[in-house]
Amino acid sequence: DSGVTQTPKHLITATGQRVTLRCSPRSGDLSVYWYQQSLDQGLQFLIHYYNGEERAKGNILERFSAQQFPDLHSELNLSSLELGDSALYFCASSLRTGGDRKETQYFGPGTRLLVL
Amino acid sequence: LAKTTQPVSMDSYEGQEVNITCSHNNIATNDYITWYQQFPSQGPRFIIQGYKTKVTNEVASLFIPADRKSSTLSLPRVSLSDTAVYYCLVGASNNAGNMLTFGGGTRLMVKP
């Protein structure tokens, strides 16, 4: 158990819909990362938040957005869903970003999204 | 951030030692090297991290030569349950928005 929780575990929805994925980082971790992993593909970095502020964006579509709240949990919002958005979405947390050039990310169990 | 190169896939048999090498020619002075393991439908899991020479834990060993331009993850006596994707990452994300990226990793298949 990494200490990172994600809800829901599974989500089935239809094209055009909007969903919200939730992540609670490990206690004390200020950084939250979101990744997308399609079937048999690598991890695609989406976005990074540190202590409530957006720090970096990866290959995140404009239809996707995220935020990190004062209690440090984070939500990833996916809208106008398409079939190709079906994937595993992982959240990871770490204690700090940058600084000492050493970082360990702890991943949650993921949310499996199926768009029909 | 340092770019890493590792084999796409490797095959092994149960009981053998497996060594996966990662190249990171432009590693920065203060960068650490971190390896993760990912099973299907699960998030990557931290295996080991090091800066130089050798690091060993209950799961694996990490060998880093003096020039630090490569590193080797060593898994002793693998079993079928070690079949997974292994990722090598170097350094850390920084405040300038430079992100650690998980490349394709090395897909290890352990056969009976």
mmCIF file of N, CA, C and O in Angstrom, chain B residues 20 22 46 49 95 101:
data_model
loop_
_atom_site.group_PDB
_atom_site.id
_atom_site.type_symbol
_atom_site.label_atom_id
_atom_site.label_comp_id
_atom_site.label_asym_id
_atom_site.label_seq_id
_atom_site.Cartn_x
_atom_site.Cartn_y
_atom_site.Cartn_z
ATOM 1 N N ILE B 20 19.489 -5.251 -15.906
ATOM 2 C CA ILE B 20 18.924 -4.302 -16.866
ATOM 3 C C ILE B 20 19.746 -3.030 -16.784
ATOM 4 O O ILE B 20 19.857 -2.415 -15.718
ATOM 5 N N CYS B 22 20.680 0.869 -17.927
ATOM 6 C CA CYS B 22 20.085 2.126 -18.372
ATOM 7 C C CYS B 22 21.220 3.101 -18.673
ATOM 8 O O CYS B 22 22.141 3.248 -17.862
ATOM 9 N N PHE B 46 8.248 1.977 -6.458
ATOM 10 C CA PHE B 46 9.664 2.258 -6.235
ATOM 11 C C PHE B 46 10.397 0.982 -5.888
ATOM 12 O O PHE B 46 9.947 0.187 -5.065
ATOM 13 N N GLN B 49 17.015 3.237 -5.316
ATOM 14 C CA GLN B 49 17.532 4.558 -5.691
ATOM 15 C C GLN B 49 18.987 4.663 -5.245
ATOM 16 O O GLN B 49 19.334 4.188 -4.157
ATOM 17 N N ASN B 95 11.386 23.207 -10.084
ATOM 18 C CA ASN B 95 10.420 24.287 -10.031
ATOM 19 C C ASN B 95 10.274 25.014 -11.351
ATOM 20 O O ASN B 95 9.377 25.832 -11.502
ATOM 21 N N THR B 101 10.172 12.041 -16.605
ATOM 22 C CA THR B 101 9.259 11.333 -17.504
ATOM 23 C C THR B 101 9.588 9.853 -17.466
ATOM 24 O O THR B 101 10.756 9.454 -17.447
#
